[in-house]
Amino acid sequence: MAHIPPDMLSKLDEIRLLSQCALADNRDAFGRLVEAYQPRVRRFLLNLTAGDEMLTDDLAQETFIKAYVGIRGFKGLSSFSTWLYRIAYNQFYNHTRHHQEEHVEDITRMAEASTAASDAIDASMTVQRALAALGDTERVAVTLFYIEDQPLKQVAKIMQMPEGSVKSLIYRAKGKMKALIDT
């Protein structure tokens, strides 16, 4: 089955698929939701993990497993994508809490590897290093807002924080990133 971008999945199709999952435990319907949302969830996690593709794959898989197991608990109070981003964020947070030392080593290795890359890769790695230098909550806010292009209101919902707090996080993070990039 071909990849279905979320913007190609109509709201009605999404609701139908979610209903089939929740009411009939329809795995094919959930598979279609995974196809539609996996690229966005992976990109989000890839940015949070500072480019660690293996960790991203593991976290994405865990995200969709949690979503499948908890689909009956989805109340529709937010969009399905917001709910998925929240699960992905929680998976990332839980992982970093338990593997903080390994995470720092991965970031250091990525930073060292970037010095041998081309200008385009250097620029990308500079941004990745700047993202990696941020605290977890700052990195999540910046990634959701700038890279995932989520509105501030959605970022606040995903992070379960007031919008003003998210704005402050983003403002502080931009300052830190600018200082790191300018040096």
Coordinates of C-alpha atoms in Angstrom, one line a residue:
M1 CA 0.0 0.0 0.0
A2 CA 1.4 3.4 -0.9
H3 CA 2.2 6.1 1.6
I4 CA -0.7 8.4 2.4
P5 CA 0.3 11.9 3.5
P6 CA -1.9 13.3 6.3
D7 CA -3.0 16.2 4.2
M8 CA -4.2 13.7 1.6
L9 CA -6.3 11.9 4.3
S10 CA -9.6 13.8 4.6
K11 CA -10.9 14.5 8.1
L12 CA -13.8 12.2 7.3
D13 CA -11.4 9.4 6.3
E14 CA -9.4 10.0 9.5
I15 CA -12.6 9.8 11.6
R16 CA -13.7 6.6 9.8
L17 CA -10.4 5.0 10.3
L18 CA -10.2 6.0 14.0
S19 CA -13.7 4.6 14.5
Q20 CA -12.8 1.3 12.8
C21 CA -9.8 1.0 15.1
A22 CA -11.6 1.8 18.3
L23 CA -14.8 0.0 17.7
A24 CA -13.8 -3.0 15.5
D25 CA -10.0 -3.3 16.4
N26 CA -9.4 -3.0 12.7
R27 CA -5.6 -3.3 12.2
D28 CA -5.8 -2.5 8.5
A29 CA -7.4 0.9 9.4
F30 CA -4.7 1.5 11.9
G31 CA -2.1 0.6 9.3
R32 CA -3.5 3.3 7.0
L33 CA -3.2 5.8 9.9
V34 CA 0.4 4.8 10.5
E35 CA 1.1 5.2 6.7
A36 CA -0.4 8.7 6.8
Y37 CA 1.3 9.9 10.0
Q38 CA 4.6 8.0 10.2
P39 CA 6.7 10.4 8.1
R40 CA 5.7 13.4 10.3
V41 CA 6.2 11.5 13.6
R42 CA 9.6 10.2 12.4
R43 CA 10.7 13.7 11.3
F44 CA 9.6 15.1 14.7
L45 CA 11.5 12.4 16.6
L46 CA 14.5 12.6 14.3
N47 CA 14.9 16.2 15.2
L48 CA 14.5 15.5 18.9
T49 CA 17.1 12.7 18.8
A50 CA 19.5 15.0 17.0
G51 CA 19.5 12.8 13.9
D52 CA 19.8 9.3 15.5
E53 CA 17.9 7.2 13.0
M54 CA 17.9 4.0 14.9
L55 CA 16.6 5.7 18.1
T56 CA 14.0 7.5 15.9
D57 CA 12.8 4.2 14.5
D58 CA 12.6 2.7 17.9
L59 CA 10.7 5.7 19.4
A60 CA 8.4 5.9 16.3
Q61 CA 7.6 2.2 16.6
E62 CA 6.8 2.6 20.4
T63 CA 4.7 5.7 19.6
F64 CA 2.5 3.7 17.2
I65 CA 2.3 0.7 19.5
K66 CA 1.1 3.0 22.3
A67 CA -1.3 4.7 20.0
Y68 CA -2.7 1.4 18.9
V69 CA -3.1 0.1 22.4
G70 CA -4.6 3.4 23.6
I71 CA -6.8 4.2 20.6
R72 CA -10.0 3.6 22.6
G73 CA -8.8 6.3 25.0
F74 CA -8.5 8.9 22.2
K75 CA -11.4 11.3 22.9
G76 CA -11.0 13.6 20.0
L77 CA -10.5 16.7 22.2
S78 CA -7.4 17.5 20.1
S79 CA -6.5 16.4 16.6
F80 CA -5.2 12.9 16.1
S81 CA -1.9 14.3 15.0
T82 CA -1.6 16.3 18.3
W83 CA -2.4 13.2 20.2
L84 CA 0.3 11.3 18.3
Y85 CA 2.9 14.1 18.8
R86 CA 2.1 14.0 22.5
I87 CA 2.7 10.2 22.6
A88 CA 6.0 10.6 20.6
Y89 CA 7.1 13.4 22.9
N90 CA 6.4 11.2 26.0
Q91 CA 8.3 8.3 24.4
F92 CA 11.3 10.7 23.8
Y93 CA 11.1 12.2 27.3
N94 CA 11.0 8.7 28.9
H95 CA 13.9 7.5 26.8
T96 CA 16.1 10.6 27.6
R97 CA 15.3 10.4 31.3
H98 CA 16.5 6.8 31.4
H99 CA 19.4 7.1 28.9
Q100 CA 20.7 10.6 29.5
E101 CA 24.4 9.6 29.4
E102 CA 24.0 7.7 26.2
H103 CA 22.2 10.7 24.6
V104 CA 25.1 13.1 25.5
E105 CA 27.6 10.7 23.9
D106 CA 25.5 10.5 20.7
I107 CA 25.3 14.3 20.5
T108 CA 29.1 14.6 21.0
R109 CA 29.7 12.0 18.2
M110 CA 27.4 13.9 15.9
A111 CA 29.1 17.2 16.6
E112 CA 32.5 15.7 15.9
A113 CA 31.4 14.1 12.7
S114 CA 30.0 17.4 11.3
T115 CA 33.5 19.0 11.0
A116 CA 34.3 16.7 8.0
A117 CA 31.0 17.4 6.1
S118 CA 30.4 19.7 3.2
D119 CA 29.0 23.2 3.6
A120 CA 25.4 22.1 3.2
I121 CA 25.9 19.4 5.7
D122 CA 27.8 21.7 8.0
A123 CA 24.9 24.1 8.0
S124 CA 22.5 21.3 8.8
M125 CA 24.8 19.9 11.5
T126 CA 25.2 23.4 13.0
V127 CA 21.5 23.6 13.4
Q128 CA 21.4 20.0 14.8
R129 CA 24.2 20.9 17.3
A130 CA 22.3 24.1 18.2
L131 CA 19.2 22.0 18.7
A132 CA 21.2 19.4 20.7
A133 CA 22.5 22.1 23.0
L134 CA 19.0 23.1 24.0
G135 CA 17.3 21.5 26.9
D136 CA 14.7 18.8 26.1
T137 CA 11.7 21.1 26.5
E138 CA 13.3 23.9 24.5
R139 CA 14.2 21.5 21.7
V140 CA 10.7 20.1 21.6
A141 CA 9.1 23.5 21.4
V142 CA 11.5 24.7 18.7
T143 CA 11.1 21.5 16.7
L144 CA 7.3 21.5 16.8
F145 CA 7.0 25.2 16.1
Y146 CA 9.7 25.8 13.4
I147 CA 10.4 22.4 11.9
E148 CA 7.0 20.7 12.2
D149 CA 5.3 24.1 11.5
Q150 CA 2.7 23.5 14.3
P151 CA 0.8 26.5 15.5
L152 CA 1.7 27.8 19.0
K153 CA -1.6 26.6 20.3
Q154 CA -1.0 23.1 19.2
V155 CA 2.6 23.1 20.6
A156 CA 1.1 24.2 23.9
K157 CA -1.4 21.3 23.8
I158 CA 1.3 18.7 22.8
M159 CA 3.6 19.9 25.6
Q160 CA 0.8 20.5 28.1
M161 CA 2.0 23.9 28.9
P162 CA 0.4 27.4 28.7
E163 CA 1.0 29.2 25.4
G164 CA 3.0 32.0 27.2
S165 CA 5.4 29.4 28.6
V166 CA 5.9 27.9 25.1
K167 CA 6.6 31.4 23.7
S168 CA 9.2 32.0 26.5
L169 CA 10.8 28.6 25.7
I170 CA 11.0 29.4 22.0
Y171 CA 12.4 32.9 22.7
R172 CA 15.1 31.5 25.0
A173 CA 15.9 28.7 22.7
K174 CA 16.4 31.1 19.7
G175 CA 18.8 33.1 21.8
K176 CA 20.8 30.1 22.8
M177 CA 20.9 28.8 19.2
K178 CA 21.9 32.2 17.8
A179 CA 24.7 32.5 20.4
L180 CA 26.0 29.0 19.5
I181 CA 25.8 29.5 15.8
D182 CA 27.5 32.9 16.0
T183 CA 30.5 31.5 17.8

